Coordinates of C-alpha atoms in Angstrom, one line a residue:
M1 CA -19.5 -26.9 -7.2
K2 CA -20.7 -24.6 -9.9
V3 CA -21.2 -20.7 -10.4
S4 CA -24.9 -19.6 -10.0
K5 CA -26.4 -16.1 -9.7
N6 CA -27.1 -17.0 -5.9
T7 CA -23.8 -17.4 -5.0
S8 CA -23.4 -16.0 -1.8
I9 CA -20.2 -14.1 -0.4
A10 CA -18.7 -12.7 2.1
I11 CA -16.1 -10.2 2.2
I12 CA -14.3 -10.1 5.1
G13 CA -12.0 -6.3 5.5
L14 CA -13.5 -3.8 3.6
G15 CA -10.5 -1.6 3.5
Y16 CA -8.7 -0.4 0.4
V17 CA -8.9 -3.9 -1.3
G18 CA -12.2 -5.6 0.6
L19 CA -14.4 -3.2 -0.7
P20 CA -13.8 -2.8 -4.4
L21 CA -13.9 -6.2 -4.8
A22 CA -17.0 -6.7 -2.5
V23 CA -18.8 -3.6 -4.8
E24 CA -18.3 -5.8 -7.9
F25 CA -19.7 -8.7 -6.9
G26 CA -22.7 -7.3 -5.5
K27 CA -23.6 -6.1 -8.7
K28 CA -24.2 -9.5 -9.2
Y29 CA -24.3 -11.7 -6.5
P30 CA -25.7 -11.4 -2.8
T31 CA -22.8 -10.5 -0.9
L32 CA -21.8 -9.0 2.1
G33 CA -19.4 -6.7 3.3
F34 CA -18.2 -7.3 6.7
D35 CA -15.7 -4.9 9.1
I36 CA -15.0 -5.0 12.9
N37 CA -14.7 -1.2 12.1
A38 CA -18.6 0.2 13.3
R39 CA -17.6 3.6 11.9
R40 CA -16.2 2.4 8.2
V41 CA -19.3 0.4 8.5
K42 CA -22.1 3.4 9.1
E43 CA -20.0 5.1 6.5
L44 CA -20.8 3.0 3.9
Q45 CA -24.4 1.7 4.6
E46 CA -24.4 6.2 3.8
G47 CA -22.8 5.8 0.5
I48 CA -19.4 7.3 2.0
D49 CA -15.8 5.8 1.3
T50 CA -13.3 8.3 2.9
T51 CA -10.5 5.8 0.8
L52 CA -12.2 7.2 -2.8
E53 CA -11.4 3.9 -4.6
T54 CA -15.2 3.9 -4.7
T55 CA -17.5 6.4 -5.6
A56 CA -21.2 7.3 -4.3
D57 CA -22.1 5.8 -7.6
E58 CA -20.7 2.7 -8.1
L59 CA -21.7 2.2 -4.0
K60 CA -25.2 2.4 -5.2
E61 CA -24.8 0.3 -8.2
A62 CA -24.1 -2.3 -6.3
T63 CA -27.9 -3.4 -5.4
R64 CA -26.8 -6.7 -4.0
L65 CA -24.5 -5.5 -1.5
S66 CA -25.2 -5.1 2.4
Y67 CA -22.5 -4.4 5.1
S68 CA -22.8 -5.6 8.4
T69 CA -19.8 -6.0 11.5
D70 CA -22.8 -9.3 13.0
I71 CA -20.5 -12.5 12.3
E72 CA -24.1 -13.9 12.6
D73 CA -24.9 -12.8 9.0
L74 CA -21.8 -14.4 7.5
R75 CA -23.8 -17.5 7.7
R76 CA -25.9 -16.9 4.7
A77 CA -22.4 -17.4 2.7
T78 CA -21.5 -20.2 1.0
V79 CA -17.8 -18.5 -0.5
Y80 CA -15.8 -16.0 2.3
I81 CA -13.3 -13.6 0.4
V82 CA -10.5 -12.9 3.2
T83 CA -8.9 -9.2 2.2
V84 CA -7.5 -7.8 5.8
P85 CA -4.0 -6.6 5.6
T86 CA -0.6 -8.5 6.6
P87 CA 2.3 -6.2 7.6
V88 CA 5.1 -6.5 9.5
D89 CA 6.4 -5.9 13.2
E90 CA 8.9 -3.9 14.6
H91 CA 11.1 -6.6 14.2
K92 CA 10.4 -6.9 10.0
S93 CA 8.4 -9.7 11.2
P94 CA 5.4 -10.6 9.5
D95 CA 2.8 -9.9 11.6
L96 CA 0.1 -12.4 11.1
T97 CA -2.7 -11.3 13.7
P98 CA -5.4 -9.8 11.3
L99 CA -5.1 -12.8 9.5
Q100 CA -5.6 -15.5 11.9
K101 CA -8.5 -13.0 14.1
A102 CA -10.0 -13.5 9.9
S103 CA -9.4 -17.4 10.0
E104 CA -11.3 -17.8 13.5
T105 CA -13.8 -15.6 12.5
V106 CA -14.5 -18.0 8.8
G107 CA -14.2 -20.7 11.5
K108 CA -17.3 -19.9 13.4
V109 CA -19.5 -19.9 10.6
L110 CA -18.1 -22.0 8.0
K111 CA -20.2 -24.6 6.7
K112 CA -19.7 -27.9 5.0
G113 CA -18.6 -27.4 1.3
D114 CA -18.1 -23.8 2.0
I115 CA -14.8 -21.8 0.1
V116 CA -12.6 -19.9 1.6
V117 CA -10.3 -17.7 -0.2
Y118 CA -7.6 -15.8 0.5
E119 CA -6.6 -12.2 -0.9
S120 CA -3.6 -11.0 1.6
T121 CA 0.1 -10.7 0.5
V122 CA 1.1 -13.6 2.4
Y123 CA 4.8 -15.8 1.7
P124 CA 4.4 -19.0 -0.1
G125 CA 2.9 -21.5 1.7
A126 CA 1.1 -19.4 4.1
T127 CA -2.3 -19.9 3.7
E128 CA -2.0 -23.9 3.5
E129 CA 0.7 -23.9 6.6
Y130 CA -0.8 -21.2 8.4
C131 CA -4.3 -19.6 7.5
I132 CA -6.3 -23.6 7.1
P133 CA -5.3 -25.2 10.4
V134 CA -6.7 -22.3 12.6
I135 CA -10.1 -22.6 10.2
E136 CA -10.1 -26.5 11.2
R137 CA -9.7 -26.0 14.7
V138 CA -12.2 -23.3 15.2
S139 CA -14.5 -25.2 12.7
G140 CA -13.8 -28.8 13.8
M141 CA -14.8 -29.6 9.5
K142 CA -11.7 -31.2 7.4
F143 CA -9.8 -29.3 4.7
N144 CA -10.4 -30.6 1.5
Q145 CA -13.0 -32.4 2.7
D146 CA -15.4 -30.4 4.6
F147 CA -14.6 -27.5 2.9
F148 CA -12.4 -25.8 0.9
A149 CA -9.6 -23.1 -0.3
G150 CA -8.3 -20.8 -2.5
Y151 CA -5.9 -17.5 -3.3
S152 CA -6.9 -15.0 -5.4
P153 CA -3.9 -12.2 -4.5
E154 CA -4.9 -8.2 -4.7
R155 CA -3.8 -5.8 -7.0
I156 CA -4.7 -2.6 -5.8
N157 CA -3.2 0.4 -6.8
P158 CA -4.9 2.8 -4.3
G159 CA -5.5 6.2 -6.2
D160 CA -5.2 4.8 -9.8
K161 CA -7.8 5.5 -11.6
E162 CA -7.0 3.7 -14.5
H163 CA -5.5 0.3 -13.1
R164 CA -8.3 -1.5 -11.4
L165 CA -9.8 -4.2 -10.2
T166 CA -11.7 -4.8 -13.2
T167 CA -9.3 -4.1 -16.1
I168 CA -5.8 -6.0 -13.9
T169 CA -5.8 -9.3 -14.5
K170 CA -6.5 -11.5 -11.5
V171 CA -4.5 -14.0 -10.1
T172 CA -6.7 -17.0 -8.8
S173 CA -5.8 -20.5 -7.7
G174 CA -7.9 -23.4 -5.2
S175 CA -6.8 -26.0 -3.1
T176 CA -8.3 -28.9 -5.4
P177 CA -8.6 -29.5 -9.4
E178 CA -12.8 -28.3 -8.9
A179 CA -11.8 -25.4 -6.5
A180 CA -9.8 -24.2 -8.6
E181 CA -11.9 -23.9 -11.6
F182 CA -15.0 -22.3 -9.1
V183 CA -12.3 -19.6 -8.2
D184 CA -11.3 -18.7 -11.3
A185 CA -15.0 -18.6 -13.1
L186 CA -16.5 -16.7 -9.9
Y187 CA -13.3 -13.6 -10.7
A188 CA -13.8 -14.3 -14.1
S189 CA -17.3 -13.0 -13.8
I190 CA -16.5 -9.8 -12.5
I191 CA -13.1 -9.3 -14.4
P192 CA -13.7 -8.2 -18.1
A193 CA -9.6 -8.3 -18.1
G194 CA -9.7 -12.2 -17.6
T195 CA -8.1 -14.4 -15.2
H196 CA -4.8 -16.7 -14.8
K197 CA -5.3 -19.6 -13.2
A198 CA -2.1 -20.5 -11.7
A199 CA -0.7 -24.3 -11.1
S200 CA -1.1 -24.0 -7.0
I201 CA -2.1 -21.7 -4.0
K202 CA 2.2 -22.1 -2.7
V203 CA 2.6 -20.4 -7.2
A204 CA -0.5 -17.8 -7.0
E205 CA 1.3 -16.8 -3.2
A206 CA 4.3 -16.3 -4.5
A207 CA 3.9 -13.8 -8.2
K208 CA 2.1 -11.9 -5.6
V209 CA 4.9 -11.4 -3.4
I210 CA 8.0 -11.2 -6.0
E211 CA 5.6 -8.4 -8.2
N212 CA 5.8 -6.0 -5.0
T213 CA 9.8 -7.5 -4.6
Q214 CA 10.7 -7.2 -7.9
R215 CA 9.9 -3.8 -8.1
D216 CA 11.5 -2.9 -4.3
L217 CA 14.9 -3.7 -6.2
N218 CA 14.2 -1.7 -8.4
I219 CA 13.6 1.4 -6.6
A220 CA 16.6 0.4 -4.2
L221 CA 19.1 0.2 -7.6
M222 CA 17.4 3.7 -9.0
N223 CA 18.7 5.2 -5.0
E224 CA 21.8 3.5 -4.5
L225 CA 22.4 5.4 -8.1
T226 CA 21.5 8.7 -7.0
I227 CA 23.9 8.0 -3.5
I228 CA 26.9 7.2 -6.0
F229 CA 25.7 10.9 -8.7
K230 CA 25.3 12.9 -6.0
K231 CA 29.4 12.2 -5.1
L232 CA 29.9 12.1 -8.4
G233 CA 28.3 16.0 -8.9
I234 CA 25.7 14.4 -11.8
D235 CA 22.2 14.8 -11.5
T236 CA 20.2 12.3 -11.3
E237 CA 17.4 12.7 -13.5
D238 CA 19.3 14.0 -16.4
V239 CA 21.3 10.6 -16.4
L240 CA 17.3 8.8 -16.2
Q241 CA 16.7 10.9 -19.0
A242 CA 19.7 10.2 -21.4
A243 CA 19.4 6.1 -20.2
G244 CA 15.7 6.2 -20.8
T245 CA 16.4 6.9 -24.8
K246 CA 17.1 3.2 -24.8
W247 CA 14.4 1.2 -25.8
N248 CA 14.5 -1.6 -23.2
F249 CA 15.3 0.5 -19.8
L250 CA 13.3 0.3 -16.9
P251 CA 11.7 3.8 -16.1
F252 CA 11.7 3.6 -12.4
R253 CA 13.1 7.0 -9.9
P254 CA 14.6 6.6 -7.2
G255 CA 12.6 7.9 -3.7
L256 CA 11.2 7.1 -0.3
V257 CA 9.5 3.7 -0.4
G258 CA 6.2 3.2 1.7
G259 CA 3.3 1.7 1.2
H260 CA 1.6 -1.5 2.4
C261 CA 2.8 -3.6 -0.8
I262 CA 6.7 -2.4 -1.9
G263 CA 8.0 -1.9 1.2
V264 CA 6.9 -4.7 3.4
D265 CA 6.0 -7.9 1.0
P266 CA 9.7 -8.3 1.0
Y267 CA 10.2 -9.5 4.3
Y268 CA 7.4 -12.1 3.9
L269 CA 9.4 -13.8 1.1
T270 CA 12.8 -13.3 3.7
H271 CA 10.9 -14.4 6.5
K272 CA 9.8 -17.5 4.7
A273 CA 13.0 -18.5 3.2
E274 CA 15.4 -18.0 6.2
A275 CA 12.7 -20.2 7.9
L276 CA 14.0 -22.9 5.4
G277 CA 17.8 -21.7 6.4
Y278 CA 18.4 -19.8 3.4
H279 CA 19.5 -15.8 3.9
P280 CA 18.7 -14.1 1.0
Q281 CA 21.3 -11.7 0.2
V282 CA 20.0 -9.3 -2.9
I283 CA 16.5 -9.0 -1.6
L284 CA 17.2 -7.4 2.3
A285 CA 20.2 -5.5 0.7
G286 CA 17.5 -3.7 -1.5
R287 CA 15.1 -3.5 1.8
R288 CA 18.2 -1.7 3.7
I289 CA 18.9 1.0 0.9
N290 CA 15.2 1.9 0.5
D291 CA 14.5 2.0 4.3
N292 CA 18.0 4.2 4.9
M293 CA 16.8 6.5 2.5
A294 CA 14.4 9.0 4.9
G295 CA 17.9 9.4 6.9
Y296 CA 19.9 10.0 3.7
V297 CA 16.9 12.7 2.4
V298 CA 17.2 14.8 5.9
G299 CA 21.0 14.4 5.6
Q300 CA 21.0 16.2 2.1
L301 CA 18.8 18.9 2.7
V302 CA 20.6 19.3 6.1
K303 CA 23.9 19.8 4.4
Q304 CA 22.1 22.4 2.0
M305 CA 20.8 24.9 4.7
I306 CA 24.1 24.7 6.1
K307 CA 25.5 26.0 2.6
R308 CA 23.4 28.7 2.6
R309 CA 24.2 29.6 6.4
I310 CA 20.0 28.3 7.9
Q311 CA 20.4 28.1 11.2
I312 CA 19.3 24.4 11.9
E313 CA 18.4 24.3 16.1
N314 CA 14.9 25.8 15.8
A315 CA 14.5 26.1 11.8
N316 CA 11.1 25.6 10.7
V317 CA 11.1 22.9 7.5
L318 CA 7.3 22.8 5.8
V319 CA 7.0 19.1 4.5
M320 CA 4.0 19.0 1.6
G321 CA 2.7 15.5 2.2
L322 CA 1.9 12.9 4.5
T323 CA 0.5 10.2 2.3
F324 CA 2.6 6.9 0.8
K325 CA 1.8 7.9 -2.6
E326 CA 0.1 10.7 -5.1
N327 CA -3.5 11.5 -5.5
C328 CA -4.7 9.1 -2.4
P329 CA -5.6 9.3 1.5
D330 CA -3.8 6.2 2.4
L331 CA -1.2 6.7 5.3
R332 CA -0.2 2.9 5.8
N333 CA 3.6 2.6 6.0
T334 CA 5.1 6.0 4.7
K335 CA 8.0 7.2 4.9
V336 CA 7.8 10.0 5.2
I337 CA 7.1 9.9 8.5
D338 CA 10.5 8.7 8.7
S339 CA 11.7 11.6 7.3
I340 CA 9.7 13.9 10.0
N341 CA 11.2 12.1 12.6
K342 CA 15.0 12.6 11.8
L343 CA 14.3 16.3 11.2
K344 CA 13.1 16.7 14.8
D345 CA 16.1 14.9 16.1
Y346 CA 18.3 17.8 14.9
N347 CA 15.4 20.1 16.9
I348 CA 13.8 21.3 14.0
N349 CA 10.5 22.0 14.1
V350 CA 8.5 20.3 11.5
D351 CA 5.4 21.4 9.9
V352 CA 3.4 18.7 7.7
Y353 CA 0.2 19.8 5.2
D354 CA -1.3 16.9 3.3
P355 CA -5.4 18.3 1.7
W356 CA -5.7 14.5 1.0
V357 CA -5.0 13.5 4.8
D358 CA -7.9 12.7 7.2
A359 CA -6.2 14.5 10.3
E360 CA -7.9 12.4 12.8
A361 CA -6.5 9.5 10.7
A362 CA -3.0 10.5 10.9
Q363 CA -3.1 11.9 15.1
H364 CA -4.0 8.1 15.9
E365 CA -1.3 6.7 13.8
Y366 CA 1.8 8.3 13.7
G367 CA 0.7 11.4 16.3
I368 CA 1.1 13.7 13.6
T369 CA -1.6 16.6 13.0
P370 CA -1.3 18.2 9.6
I371 CA -2.2 21.7 9.4
K372 CA -4.9 23.6 8.1
E373 CA -3.1 25.8 5.5
P374 CA 1.3 26.7 5.2
E375 CA 1.9 30.0 6.8
P376 CA 3.4 31.9 3.6
G377 CA 6.9 33.4 4.4
K378 CA 7.1 31.0 7.7
Y379 CA 9.4 28.4 6.1
D380 CA 13.3 27.9 6.8
A381 CA 13.4 25.0 4.1
V382 CA 10.0 23.5 2.0
V383 CA 9.8 19.7 1.3
L384 CA 8.0 18.4 -1.8
A385 CA 7.4 15.0 -0.5
V386 CA 3.9 13.6 -2.2
A387 CA 3.2 14.4 -5.5
H388 CA -0.4 15.6 -5.0
R389 CA -1.9 17.7 -7.7
Q390 CA -2.8 20.4 -5.8
F391 CA 1.1 20.8 -5.1
K392 CA 1.8 20.1 -8.8
E393 CA -0.7 23.4 -9.0
L394 CA 1.6 25.4 -6.8
G395 CA 4.3 25.3 -8.7
A396 CA 7.5 27.0 -7.8
A397 CA 6.6 30.1 -7.0
G398 CA 3.3 29.1 -5.5
L399 CA 5.5 26.8 -2.4
R400 CA 8.7 29.6 -2.8
R401 CA 5.5 31.3 -1.5
F402 CA 5.7 29.8 2.3
G403 CA 9.6 30.0 2.2
K404 CA 11.3 32.8 4.5
E405 CA 13.6 35.4 2.1
R406 CA 16.4 32.7 2.6
H407 CA 15.2 28.8 2.0
V408 CA 15.7 26.0 0.6
L409 CA 12.7 24.5 -2.3
F410 CA 13.8 20.2 -2.2
D411 CA 11.7 18.5 -4.7
L412 CA 12.0 14.6 -3.7
K413 CA 9.1 14.1 -6.3
Y414 CA 10.6 15.3 -9.2
V415 CA 7.8 17.7 -10.0
L416 CA 9.3 21.0 -11.1
P417 CA 11.8 21.8 -13.4
K418 CA 15.9 21.4 -12.7
K419 CA 16.6 24.7 -12.7
E420 CA 13.4 25.6 -10.0
A421 CA 14.3 23.9 -7.1
D422 CA 17.4 24.4 -4.6
L423 CA 17.7 20.4 -3.8
R424 CA 16.9 17.0 -5.4
L425 CA 17.7 13.2 -5.4

């Protein structure tokens, strides 16, 4: 079990995680990028990445990379890397459907001696307790005898051009010592930042899920402090700047916690804990705080509008930004949508403007069609919800141009100096 220049790799799922991985492997090894989305595959074959995680030049550099939607093309691979989403359902329980389907796909084409590596974020134990039995059932093969497995958690940060796949230490693991060595060597060959071989697959799974749980809890603390400081009449950013002068103070900021990781991963850990008879308190408390921030934000805006004697019923509000974070088109689990829906509960008319968003994707995901350009002088309130660079460049004067003579400018992201916004978290 050794890595060679002809090791044949298949990446299953070509989203924010899978495509950068396929590109790097495709520079050195025969690599197949597989996805069930025919439109996505066609765009990539034409050198177009709508996620903006890779450039046209980077796609060209992957000279050994090809793309397909045909399961038969997977048969030539000896290493299968699964990078499909792991969302939660409406009850905040893990939805393992994409993992199940991907595992079934692998099971149909698996050959003796092949290795299956999972990158999707899961609870500790999911790979061996859930995914592997699916492969065994479909393939008829026996785990750690006919085929082997590994787990290497993704650490992709959408829109981040500094911390990328090749510059982030990669955690690896395998189902046997030999498999662990192989998986580690394979990733080490494309990751200049290096690898960290975890003690087991479960350890690697746990490491990933607590990375985002830790961030979630830290942001929840900031959000709770914001609520307290607001009642005390203290500006949160002023407090954080003062506290930040201490060398070991962590620079977290309050806000809406969305995205495919921070707002989702903790539920995978708590799901497993509850299945074992332990009911987490701190983790779920943080989740409740963060999930309720959309309502708090809207409540603060409505109060400020009332103070300005702006009629709430049928008011026009412009929400600047729909993606879950700045400078990327990623709409997954954006909490901006929660604020939009709560604004509509007040019978407020909401326009959404986001130059980064694909209108068709926004309509498909949330039933929202973003406007092409905001109308000057139309809005009773302007909410800066995402800190896209285009919005920063507008400045307070540019943002206020969209408001009526009497309006509220709400800066959720601390983009503007304190005196230039009417309201901040």
